[in-house]
XYZ file of C-alpha atoms in Angstrom:
729
model
C 0.000 0.000 0.000
C 2.818 2.462 0.841
C 4.624 1.526 -2.381
C 1.452 2.216 -4.363
C 0.955 5.609 -2.657
C 4.605 6.480 -3.286
C 4.216 5.628 -6.946
C 1.175 7.920 -7.293
C 2.967 10.769 -5.482
C 5.969 10.368 -7.763
C 3.827 10.480 -10.863
C 2.095 13.632 -9.653
C 5.399 15.362 -8.928
C 6.726 14.358 -12.362
C 3.618 15.831 -14.016
C 4.061 19.103 -12.160
C 7.654 19.308 -13.385
C 6.506 18.783 -16.953
C 3.912 21.555 -16.687
C 6.373 23.991 -15.163
C 8.902 23.291 -17.927
C 6.444 23.442 -20.785
C 5.141 27.045 -20.292
C 1.421 27.862 -20.580
C -0.750 24.913 -21.430
C -3.854 25.218 -23.621
C -7.234 25.220 -21.946
C -8.337 21.704 -20.927
C -10.847 19.955 -23.150
C -13.629 17.562 -22.258
C -11.622 14.419 -23.186
C -11.154 11.696 -20.488
C -7.368 12.106 -20.309
C -5.203 15.248 -20.609
C -3.477 15.782 -23.969
C 0.302 16.169 -24.098
C 1.457 19.745 -23.793
C 3.248 20.978 -26.930
C 5.149 24.242 -27.180
C 3.651 26.748 -29.659
C 5.808 27.355 -32.750
C 7.448 30.714 -33.293
C 5.299 33.049 -35.446
C 6.132 32.808 -39.118
C 7.281 36.099 -40.631
C 5.032 37.549 -43.292
C 6.869 37.199 -46.618
C 7.756 40.477 -48.282
C 5.719 41.099 -51.411
C 4.558 43.916 -53.629
C 0.948 44.742 -52.771
C -1.505 45.309 -55.616
C -4.107 47.542 -54.061
C -6.836 47.067 -56.649
C -6.942 43.235 -56.548
C -5.050 41.905 -53.510
C -3.520 38.527 -54.138
C -4.342 35.594 -51.880
C -1.454 35.321 -49.431
C 0.084 31.854 -49.297
C 1.429 31.193 -45.797
C 2.475 27.955 -44.123
C 0.236 24.917 -43.817
C -1.513 25.139 -40.468
C -4.081 27.908 -41.180
C -7.508 26.703 -40.080
C -10.831 28.043 -38.785
C -13.346 25.978 -36.822
C -16.935 27.302 -36.834
C -20.264 26.245 -35.400
C -23.866 27.275 -36.099
C -25.078 29.792 -33.543
C -27.496 32.570 -32.746
C -26.545 36.180 -33.307
C -25.948 37.620 -29.851
C -27.914 40.518 -28.423
C -24.902 42.799 -28.961
C -24.602 41.676 -32.605
C -21.528 39.478 -32.227
C -20.627 36.003 -33.464
C -18.080 33.724 -31.790
C -15.685 31.551 -33.777
C -14.589 28.526 -31.782
C -10.991 28.217 -32.932
C -8.645 30.014 -35.321
C -5.181 28.732 -36.086
C -3.034 31.291 -37.885
C 0.538 30.964 -39.107
C 1.046 34.732 -38.839
C -0.848 37.563 -37.164
C -3.972 38.407 -39.135
C -7.684 39.042 -39.152
C -10.803 36.988 -38.900
C -13.299 38.559 -41.320
C -17.032 37.757 -41.323
C -18.778 37.906 -44.717
C -22.455 37.785 -45.613
C -23.500 35.328 -48.294
C -24.129 36.544 -51.840
C -24.879 34.223 -54.774
C -23.777 31.220 -52.726
C -20.344 32.569 -51.824
C -18.754 35.160 -49.526
C -20.193 38.607 -50.170
C -20.124 41.921 -48.270
C -17.898 42.256 -45.195
C -19.886 42.577 -41.961
C -17.058 42.831 -39.422
C -13.557 41.697 -38.485
C -11.324 41.062 -35.459
C -7.557 40.592 -35.051
C -6.031 37.169 -34.397
C -2.540 36.295 -33.185
C -0.151 33.772 -34.669
C -0.930 30.329 -33.304
C -4.164 29.112 -31.776
C -6.965 31.559 -30.933
C -10.027 30.326 -29.059
C -13.494 31.828 -28.962
C -12.757 34.767 -31.263
C -15.582 37.318 -30.917
C -16.432 39.467 -33.968
C -18.832 42.410 -33.932
C -20.856 42.497 -37.160
C -23.286 44.834 -38.915
C -26.645 43.080 -38.464
C -28.351 45.042 -41.240
C -26.460 43.066 -43.876
C -26.451 39.709 -42.118
C -27.659 36.649 -44.010
C -28.604 33.262 -42.557
C -25.331 31.834 -43.861
C -22.112 33.659 -42.970
C -18.452 32.968 -43.790
C -15.467 33.217 -41.421
C -12.497 34.111 -43.649
C -8.909 34.225 -42.376
C -6.750 37.131 -43.626
C -3.084 37.951 -42.942
C -1.867 41.269 -41.544
C 0.624 41.892 -44.346
C 0.531 45.702 -44.501
C 0.707 48.231 -41.690
C 0.755 46.192 -38.483
C -2.545 46.300 -36.635
C -4.371 48.176 -39.426
C -6.991 46.284 -41.425
C -6.231 46.890 -45.123
C -8.604 45.065 -47.433
C -9.003 45.628 -50.265
C -5.265 46.077 -50.002
C -2.326 44.265 -48.481
C -4.235 42.110 -45.980
C -5.326 39.395 -48.377
C -7.003 36.064 -47.561
C -4.869 33.246 -46.159
C -4.769 29.693 -47.579
C -4.527 26.215 -46.124
C -2.057 23.467 -47.019
C -3.909 22.707 -50.255
C -3.898 26.350 -51.341
C -7.594 26.936 -50.607
C -8.785 30.168 -49.022
C -9.699 29.486 -45.402
C -13.358 30.527 -45.252
C -15.731 27.966 -43.714
C -19.471 28.795 -43.697
C -21.760 28.658 -40.676
C -25.413 29.399 -40.060
C -27.189 31.864 -37.823
C -29.919 29.889 -36.128
C -31.516 32.911 -34.506
C -31.010 36.481 -33.396
C -31.758 38.096 -36.740
C -34.364 40.640 -35.774
C -35.303 41.807 -39.267
C -32.767 44.617 -39.496
C -34.017 46.935 -42.236
C -32.989 46.289 -45.811
C -34.484 49.647 -46.877
C -33.932 52.973 -45.173
C -35.050 56.559 -45.736
C -32.765 59.363 -46.841
C -33.672 62.963 -47.564
C -32.384 66.017 -49.387
C -33.763 69.487 -50.021
C -34.409 68.884 -53.710
C -36.056 65.447 -53.718
C -37.429 65.088 -50.209
C -37.477 61.566 -48.743
C -36.407 58.596 -50.869
C -35.368 54.955 -50.402
C -31.839 53.643 -49.913
C -30.330 50.283 -49.089
C -28.887 49.538 -45.647
C -25.602 51.191 -46.648
C -27.316 54.406 -47.737
C -26.992 53.884 -51.512
C -29.914 55.398 -53.428
C -32.510 53.108 -55.012
C -34.412 53.837 -58.228
C -37.486 52.780 -60.205
C -37.836 52.462 -63.990
C -40.811 53.860 -65.902
C -40.673 51.048 -68.478
C -41.098 48.344 -65.835
C -44.460 47.018 -64.785
C -45.382 46.211 -61.183
C -43.843 42.809 -60.493
C -41.848 42.722 -63.753
C -38.425 44.130 -64.644
C -37.714 45.230 -68.205
C -34.097 46.175 -67.515
C -31.624 43.582 -68.800
C -28.288 43.316 -70.646
C -26.569 46.724 -70.844
C -29.445 48.316 -68.936
C -28.787 45.996 -65.993
C -25.072 46.805 -66.152
C -25.877 50.509 -65.752
C -28.771 49.919 -63.352
C -27.856 46.881 -61.199
C -30.954 45.368 -59.573
C -31.237 45.146 -55.783
C -30.982 41.379 -55.251
C -31.599 39.039 -52.309
C -31.377 35.327 -51.682
C -34.566 33.468 -52.484
C -36.693 33.377 -49.340
C -34.691 36.066 -47.525
C -36.558 38.160 -44.967
C -37.461 41.630 -46.280
C -37.587 44.444 -43.753
C -37.870 48.226 -43.947
C -36.848 50.998 -41.588
C -39.012 53.557 -39.823
C -41.237 55.688 -42.010
C -41.425 53.193 -44.881
C -45.020 52.070 -45.084
C -45.124 50.479 -48.541
C -45.043 46.771 -49.321
C -41.725 44.963 -49.856
C -41.695 42.001 -52.196
C -39.602 40.201 -54.793
C -39.760 39.279 -58.452
C -37.845 36.575 -60.298
C -35.621 37.933 -63.082
C -34.928 36.141 -66.357
C -31.618 34.807 -64.966
C -33.488 33.402 -61.917
C -31.959 35.943 -59.548
C -34.405 37.513 -57.082
C -34.989 41.288 -57.223
C -36.530 43.359 -54.435
C -39.690 45.335 -55.242
C -41.419 48.197 -53.445
C -45.164 48.383 -53.937
C -44.537 46.036 -56.841
C -41.911 48.219 -58.566
C -38.456 46.612 -59.013
C -35.636 48.495 -57.299
C -32.238 49.336 -58.828
C -28.940 51.067 -58.176
C -27.302 53.528 -60.620
C -23.742 52.707 -61.585
C -22.616 56.366 -61.483
C -23.655 56.934 -57.867
C -20.332 56.841 -56.051
C -21.337 57.287 -52.411
C -24.324 57.261 -50.062
C -26.470 60.304 -50.698
C -25.689 60.503 -54.428
C -28.842 60.809 -56.560
C -27.269 61.309 -59.990
C -29.626 58.736 -61.534
C -32.771 60.784 -60.882
C -34.580 61.622 -64.144
C -31.891 60.007 -66.316
C -33.432 59.590 -69.743
C -36.679 60.900 -68.264
C -37.507 57.287 -67.296
C -35.608 56.772 -64.016
C -36.476 58.270 -60.638
C -35.434 57.837 -57.039
C -37.742 55.378 -55.302
C -40.074 57.373 -53.088
C -41.634 55.892 -49.927
C -45.008 57.405 -50.774
C -45.598 58.137 -54.437
C -48.556 60.351 -55.246
C -48.476 60.571 -59.047
C -47.878 57.752 -61.535
C -47.939 57.245 -65.299
C -50.679 55.419 -67.153
C -51.389 55.323 -70.877
C -53.879 54.420 -73.542
C -53.513 53.725 -77.235
C -55.561 56.810 -78.016
C -53.986 59.344 -75.618
C -50.492 58.009 -74.968
C -48.985 58.508 -71.506
C -50.726 60.667 -68.892
C -50.705 61.265 -65.135
C -52.801 59.267 -62.662
C -52.957 59.044 -58.883
C -51.744 56.023 -56.905
C -55.127 54.324 -57.385
C -54.884 54.777 -61.159
C -57.494 57.538 -61.375
C -56.848 59.967 -64.237
C -55.662 63.512 -63.470
C -56.560 66.558 -65.560
C -55.455 70.118 -66.184
C -57.703 73.152 -66.768
C -56.539 75.403 -69.592
C -58.272 78.381 -67.989
C -55.953 78.124 -64.986
C -52.762 80.119 -64.729
C -49.400 78.803 -63.536
C -49.598 78.311 -59.750
C -53.197 79.568 -59.628
C -56.470 77.664 -59.769
C -59.497 79.296 -61.360
C -61.799 76.356 -60.620
C -64.055 76.915 -57.573
C -67.659 76.383 -56.429
C -69.569 74.158 -58.890
C -66.455 73.776 -61.019
C -64.565 72.264 -58.067
C -67.516 69.956 -57.389
C -67.288 68.599 -60.926
C -63.492 68.711 -61.017
C -62.251 67.915 -57.481
C -58.668 69.111 -56.953
C -55.902 66.636 -56.073
C -55.116 67.603 -52.465
C -52.350 66.819 -49.970
C -51.668 67.664 -46.364
C -50.070 71.018 -45.659
C -46.280 70.571 -45.815
C -46.394 67.299 -47.765
C -44.048 67.224 -50.761
C -45.806 65.478 -53.680
C -43.661 62.926 -55.501
C -43.884 61.109 -58.813
C -42.948 57.622 -59.897
C -40.367 56.969 -62.616
C -41.412 58.672 -65.833
C -43.195 61.519 -64.067
C -40.469 63.942 -65.040
C -40.798 67.624 -64.407
C -41.771 69.437 -61.265
C -44.569 68.511 -58.904
C -45.498 71.223 -56.440
C -48.373 72.655 -54.417
C -50.468 75.805 -54.201
C -52.785 77.080 -51.495
C -56.396 77.303 -52.688
C -58.739 80.089 -51.614
C -60.288 77.785 -48.991
C -56.854 76.977 -47.522
C -56.647 73.468 -48.997
C -53.326 72.470 -50.594
C -53.576 71.422 -54.253
C -50.937 69.502 -56.217
C -49.488 71.077 -59.369
C -47.464 69.694 -62.279
C -45.135 72.214 -63.920
C -47.151 74.850 -62.085
C -50.541 73.730 -63.443
C -53.095 72.530 -60.824
C -54.266 68.899 -61.080
C -57.869 67.690 -60.847
C -60.117 64.621 -61.040
C -63.314 64.412 -63.140
C -66.461 63.495 -61.264
C -67.708 61.184 -64.057
C -64.603 58.972 -64.067
C -65.706 55.848 -62.211
C -62.598 53.710 -62.174
C -58.873 53.526 -63.008
C -58.211 54.075 -66.703
C -61.335 56.179 -67.313
C -60.607 59.358 -69.279
C -64.132 60.722 -69.668
C -62.957 64.239 -68.841
C -60.704 64.475 -71.902
C -61.656 67.493 -74.021
C -64.635 68.606 -71.925
C -65.615 72.100 -73.092
C -62.310 72.093 -74.976
C -60.512 73.267 -71.795
C -60.041 70.062 -69.776
C -57.366 67.564 -70.769
C -55.369 64.650 -69.422
C -51.858 65.639 -68.350
C -49.018 64.040 -70.307
C -45.453 64.028 -68.976
C -43.875 66.930 -70.793
C -40.985 66.267 -73.172
C -40.038 69.927 -73.388
C -40.911 72.791 -71.069
C -39.841 76.368 -70.386
C -36.696 77.298 -68.541
C -34.944 80.624 -68.430
C -32.283 82.912 -67.029
C -31.863 86.650 -66.522
C -29.200 86.754 -69.222
C -31.004 84.790 -71.951
C -34.697 85.070 -71.107
C -36.959 82.072 -71.697
C -35.581 79.011 -73.472
C -36.478 75.350 -73.849
C -35.395 72.655 -71.410
C -36.239 68.986 -71.132
C -38.609 67.732 -68.469
C -35.751 67.458 -65.969
C -34.623 71.046 -66.579
C -31.600 70.408 -68.821
C -31.059 73.122 -71.432
C -31.820 72.322 -75.081
C -29.988 73.799 -78.061
C -30.348 74.291 -81.827
C -27.614 74.106 -84.490
C -27.402 76.677 -87.279
C -26.008 74.129 -89.764
C -29.135 72.000 -89.477
C -32.123 72.601 -91.695
C -35.688 72.154 -90.425
C -36.462 68.458 -90.211
C -32.865 67.307 -90.744
C -29.912 66.972 -88.349
C -26.380 67.654 -89.597
C -24.746 66.676 -86.280
C -23.229 63.182 -86.261
C -20.125 61.295 -85.089
C -17.967 63.514 -82.862
C -20.523 66.305 -83.071
C -23.235 64.027 -81.667
C -20.952 63.008 -78.788
C -20.501 66.655 -77.821
C -24.141 67.552 -78.610
C -26.308 64.498 -77.790
C -29.698 64.656 -79.522
C -32.921 64.751 -77.508
C -34.418 61.370 -78.397
C -37.875 59.834 -78.213
C -39.066 56.257 -78.513
C -40.494 55.021 -81.774
C -44.145 56.053 -81.899
C -43.804 58.438 -78.940
C -45.488 61.812 -79.405
C -43.408 64.548 -77.731
C -45.396 66.906 -75.527
C -44.844 70.621 -74.888
C -45.214 72.113 -71.454
C -47.464 75.018 -70.587
C -46.627 78.309 -72.290
C -44.678 76.957 -75.289
C -46.220 78.307 -78.490
C -44.356 76.221 -81.073
C -44.788 72.678 -82.321
C -42.824 69.611 -81.254
C -42.169 66.920 -83.817
C -39.633 64.226 -84.605
C -37.093 63.401 -87.284
C -35.383 60.087 -87.933
C -31.591 60.217 -87.663
C -29.183 58.242 -89.846
C -28.762 55.592 -87.122
C -32.526 55.046 -86.948
C -33.033 56.857 -83.637
C -35.835 59.403 -83.326
C -34.857 62.993 -82.500
C -37.256 65.580 -81.122
C -37.665 68.824 -83.100
C -39.135 72.228 -82.267
C -40.728 74.080 -85.153
C -38.760 71.647 -87.283
C -35.360 72.369 -85.686
C -33.648 69.322 -84.108
C -32.980 69.700 -80.369
C -29.743 68.805 -78.576
C -28.004 68.767 -75.196
C -24.462 70.090 -74.598
C -22.062 67.664 -72.945
C -20.408 70.360 -70.819
C -23.599 71.464 -69.074
C -23.259 69.985 -65.596
C -26.639 70.753 -64.058
C -30.165 71.833 -64.982
C -30.141 75.525 -65.839
C -26.575 75.546 -67.211
C -26.324 77.299 -70.600
C -22.615 76.913 -71.356
C -23.395 75.741 -74.889
C -24.944 79.069 -75.938
C -23.055 80.595 -78.893
C -20.401 77.837 -78.917
C -18.619 78.152 -82.241
C -21.114 80.874 -83.152
C -23.364 78.097 -84.482
C -25.133 76.806 -81.336
C -27.784 78.614 -79.327
C -30.250 77.817 -76.588
C -33.554 76.823 -78.160
C -35.876 79.783 -77.791
C -39.646 79.198 -77.635
C -40.377 82.007 -80.089
C -37.159 83.082 -81.845
C -37.668 86.247 -83.833
C -34.538 86.258 -85.990
C -33.058 83.371 -87.969
C -30.228 82.835 -90.420
C -31.028 82.809 -94.098
C -28.616 82.955 -96.977
C -27.866 82.726 -100.652
C -24.927 81.629 -102.765
C -24.348 85.234 -103.826
C -24.642 86.972 -100.441
C -23.751 84.258 -97.943
C -25.535 84.200 -94.571
C -27.862 87.003 -93.540
C -30.661 87.614 -91.047
C -34.305 86.807 -91.749
C -37.442 86.858 -89.645
C -39.345 83.762 -88.479
C -41.199 83.652 -91.814
C -37.940 83.805 -93.789
C -38.313 87.428 -94.937
C -34.962 89.203 -95.381
C -33.871 91.838 -92.851
C -31.760 94.886 -93.732
C -29.577 97.492 -92.075
C -29.360 101.196 -92.983
C -25.834 102.581 -93.083
C -27.103 106.094 -92.270
C -28.402 104.904 -88.885
C -26.397 105.311 -85.708
C -25.975 102.522 -83.159
C -29.075 102.588 -80.974
C -30.937 105.147 -83.120
C -33.033 104.921 -86.290
C -32.794 107.697 -88.874
C -35.429 106.170 -91.145
C -38.823 107.815 -90.607
C -41.817 109.073 -92.619
C -41.655 107.864 -96.272
C -38.411 106.002 -95.555
C -40.228 103.906 -92.943
C -43.015 103.218 -95.447
C -40.496 101.785 -97.923
C -38.376 100.159 -95.223
C -40.793 99.003 -92.494
C -38.986 98.463 -89.188
C -38.983 95.036 -87.506
C -41.205 95.692 -84.473
C -42.049 93.831 -81.256
C -44.392 94.410 -78.362
C -43.075 96.532 -75.526
C -41.218 94.414 -72.993
C -40.511 91.503 -75.311
C -36.870 90.402 -75.469
C -36.052 89.517 -79.090
C -34.225 86.225 -79.527
C -32.322 84.571 -82.333
C -32.014 81.009 -83.527
C -28.674 79.199 -83.651
C -26.105 81.114 -85.677
C -27.528 84.531 -84.829
C -24.579 85.443 -82.647
C -24.222 88.778 -81.022
C -26.864 90.691 -79.100
C -30.356 91.419 -80.325
C -31.967 94.381 -78.620
C -34.636 97.039 -78.988
C -34.944 100.781 -79.323
C -37.943 103.044 -78.977
C -38.754 104.891 -82.188
C -40.044 108.478 -82.360
C -43.623 107.206 -82.723
C -43.300 105.063 -79.579
C -43.074 101.704 -81.353
C -40.345 99.226 -80.371
C -37.834 98.302 -83.108
C -35.465 95.325 -83.014
C -31.716 95.931 -83.308
C -28.781 93.650 -84.104
C -25.440 94.681 -82.625
C -27.160 98.010 -81.926
C -28.171 98.578 -85.571
C -31.943 98.785 -86.287
C -33.423 96.102 -88.576
C -35.853 96.679 -91.447
C -37.810 94.977 -94.243
C -37.875 96.165 -97.882
C -41.308 96.858 -99.301
C -40.476 95.243 -102.681
C -39.471 91.861 -101.203
C -42.465 89.655 -101.963
C -41.440 86.259 -100.579
C -38.949 84.503 -98.298
C -35.494 84.527 -99.865
C -36.009 87.776 -101.814
C -33.105 90.217 -101.386
C -34.252 93.028 -103.688
C -33.224 95.651 -101.153
C -29.527 94.705 -101.301
C -27.413 97.752 -102.219
C -30.316 100.196 -102.706
C -28.814 103.703 -102.890
C -25.607 102.079 -101.675
C -26.826 102.467 -98.058
C -29.167 99.487 -97.600
C -27.721 96.002 -97.151
C -28.733 92.587 -95.873
C -27.695 92.115 -92.242
C -25.122 89.314 -91.981
C -24.190 87.671 -88.669
C -21.005 89.483 -87.767
C -17.782 87.505 -87.439
C -15.943 90.400 -85.828
C -17.400 93.472 -84.154
C -16.398 96.193 -81.726
C -16.037 95.807 -77.993
C -14.614 98.276 -75.511
C -13.520 98.952 -71.964
C -12.610 102.114 -70.054
C -9.026 100.954 -69.728
C -8.403 99.757 -73.306
C -10.916 101.705 -75.380
C -12.328 100.034 -78.519
C -11.026 96.604 -79.563
C -12.185 93.659 -81.667
C -14.418 90.895 -80.339
C -16.093 87.944 -82.032
C -19.822 87.787 -82.770
C -20.637 86.653 -79.235
C -18.473 89.330 -77.569
C -15.362 87.287 -76.694
C -12.179 89.353 -76.965
C -9.826 88.779 -79.917
C -6.035 89.051 -79.719
C -2.999 89.462 -81.985
C 0.409 87.752 -81.577
C 3.424 89.977 -82.255
C 5.512 86.941 -83.302
C 3.165 86.318 -86.234
C 3.901 87.631 -89.699
C 1.440 89.148 -92.153
C -1.033 86.394 -93.139
C 1.097 83.745 -91.357
C 0.350 82.246 -87.943
C 3.327 81.151 -85.838
C 1.116 79.881 -83.006
C 0.716 76.114 -83.177
C 0.670 73.048 -80.870
C 0.378 74.090 -77.200
C 0.304 77.745 -78.187
C -2.875 77.120 -80.207
C -4.390 75.289 -77.238
C -3.879 78.362 -75.060
C -4.704 80.820 -77.849
C -7.413 79.172 -80.015
C -7.564 80.746 -83.474
C -10.775 82.390 -84.679
C -11.915 79.960 -87.385
C -14.473 79.926 -90.188
C -15.790 77.174 -92.417
C -14.505 76.598 -95.924
C -16.125 79.119 -98.274
C -17.368 81.319 -95.421
C -16.556 85.019 -95.807
C -15.956 86.727 -92.435
C -18.213 89.744 -91.885
C -17.211 92.930 -90.027
C -19.652 94.561 -87.677
C -20.534 98.238 -87.614
C -17.451 100.363 -86.898
C -14.914 97.663 -87.861
C -13.073 99.638 -90.546
C -10.200 97.292 -91.396
C -10.182 94.352 -93.796
C -11.128 90.839 -92.682
C -9.515 87.933 -94.498
C -8.808 84.206 -94.174
C -5.574 82.181 -94.106
C -5.059 78.422 -94.095
C -3.222 77.105 -91.048
C -0.770 74.183 -91.024
C -3.619 71.854 -89.971
C -5.685 73.147 -92.940
C -8.232 74.948 -90.768
C -9.185 78.474 -91.855
C -8.262 81.364 -89.542
C -9.695 84.893 -89.699
C -7.286 87.788 -90.118
C -7.671 91.537 -89.611
C -5.515 93.639 -91.904
C -3.393 90.513 -92.329
C -3.019 89.831 -88.574
C -4.302 86.367 -87.486
C -6.932 86.636 -84.748
C -7.088 84.501 -81.586
C -9.089 83.924 -78.395
C -7.399 83.458 -74.985
C -8.266 80.297 -73.071
C -8.461 82.091 -69.718
C -11.082 84.614 -70.800
C -14.255 83.271 -69.208
C -16.922 85.707 -70.410
C -17.577 88.395 -73.013
C -15.651 91.538 -72.124
C -12.791 89.711 -70.367
C -9.356 90.910 -71.490
C -7.086 88.793 -69.293
C -4.846 88.004 -72.283
C -3.775 91.630 -72.684
C 0.038 91.904 -72.441
C 0.675 88.196 -71.719
C 4.446 87.624 -72.132
C 4.537 91.074 -73.724
C 3.601 89.498 -77.090
C -0.225 89.177 -76.894
C -2.513 92.199 -77.193
C -6.110 93.146 -77.932
C -6.655 94.345 -81.508
C -7.445 98.007 -82.054
C -9.916 98.632 -84.890
């Protein structure tokens, strides 16, 4: 018995010696007998390698990397616990959501040390959690202790070269964290985003429950996808119905009130809404949409409420003012909202929804300023019984073109989203001459085949279409094709006006156009094509043609207060003067404009050269500008200052390459004769440059612009390097 007790005591002492010599032992397991204690290996150094930031390479380490996971509930503090992580080098344990059956978005990460790590706790973002998660091992290969992925801290591999990323399931704890949230800005009000704050959109060409966006469309507008059967939840303030629809590729797209939801590829960060009104068919997804699009074969597209009931406009109303009260309002009930509510439209309802206060204090919805109404005899969705009643009530189509304006240019045409539209002087009515590189810089305003473009309130002209060479359909106004300008960055920008002296904002009622003949070149005509003349005995800003003269040469008149406007190519300012009899005469570059009594039809130029003082009025290539400091100097037709280069020679330009980038030459088209404005006494000519473009000269001196002049009247090029100067007339 003593020998047996001595043996047991000896064994116990021997075990204590082993423990004391072997350092810290791992935590005991639930096995019947203790495992042998093995010293941990020294951490393996991270191999030096060049890091490719865009696509980090998988980092191949030693052979013991491993992660042991178990299914579990998400904890109340939104953490998951990974039972064991064995890492050859210090690194990170990264938790991924599942996407398309493989690791997707990163939900959280935690550092791990080289060797064995037990019960690694990782805090995750529950809003993106899926039922299946992945625990992926990464190395810390960049800045020590700083998580850099994408970047240097790439995934680690096991002995077979496979990325260490075992899946596990959440068996509970997901509390329906919202997939959709609300965001808000001053322009659009409240709209839907995903859990990360990225804006979501709807597409006017979809149908509830069906997406019509595939191929390149789906590349530009990626659908919001979920796993089949995933829980769909929305944040506070989102009262609509979440659902899903199966796409043609069997992926599952999220819908809101039946409408499929999308991202826009050009939104770079949460809060971006650059996809709103793109193509007039995309809109941010609103939580409560008041106005939708419907259509019929007879009437095309028109506005309806969320129940599908047709909305109407009253042509006896005025912008932002209802003239329908009493019995009228009984027959035509206004579309009302709560005070302070911002009305919103679904995709395709482009243009501006707003509100007005009615005389009784109710708040009525407006579209492009025009109040909206129902018709008492419409009984159900799709009814349009109010169309044409008394020839003043009509359904409300989404406008293709509406009025915009600025203090500098007056009223001009914009698309439904407010982007400025332009015309091109080298077009002819019904035909576009802008293709290839021109069409990249000046994208045409397009319509769908069979679509009838619609003018907004207050536009007197006619919209139409013309088929382009590539088969697309371009919108026209009074026959003139309409375009955008690629350098306009926001609605209301007009940076394309007078570009190249051949582009102009599209005016709703232009008064002066370009005409021309082979003999006389370009000259001004009125909207009917009748030739306009100038009188060389006039003074700038004053007419000297009265009495019998004015009978033979009737002045071009407008109503008081009207700002005369010109079509593309009519560069330089149009203005007005008051004549002695109180009528208002139109001027061009300050010179009054007239007709000739013996011109009988458009194109007639019988007044040319009469008494050697009457001449057609050409669009000036070069005219006079001035400043207090520099006096009179030459400017182009749109008022931009022109310069001379003292290193040039007579009729020879020595400004090429980078010089010509900084000092763009004043150019004309082949066969175009440059025209001097009133008071330009020298001789204009043309020389061919080394690149075979045609540059305008003044008394043999080549003429240039200066790239840093930003507006008409700027003279910042004066005296540059003591070789560049404005040109005295």
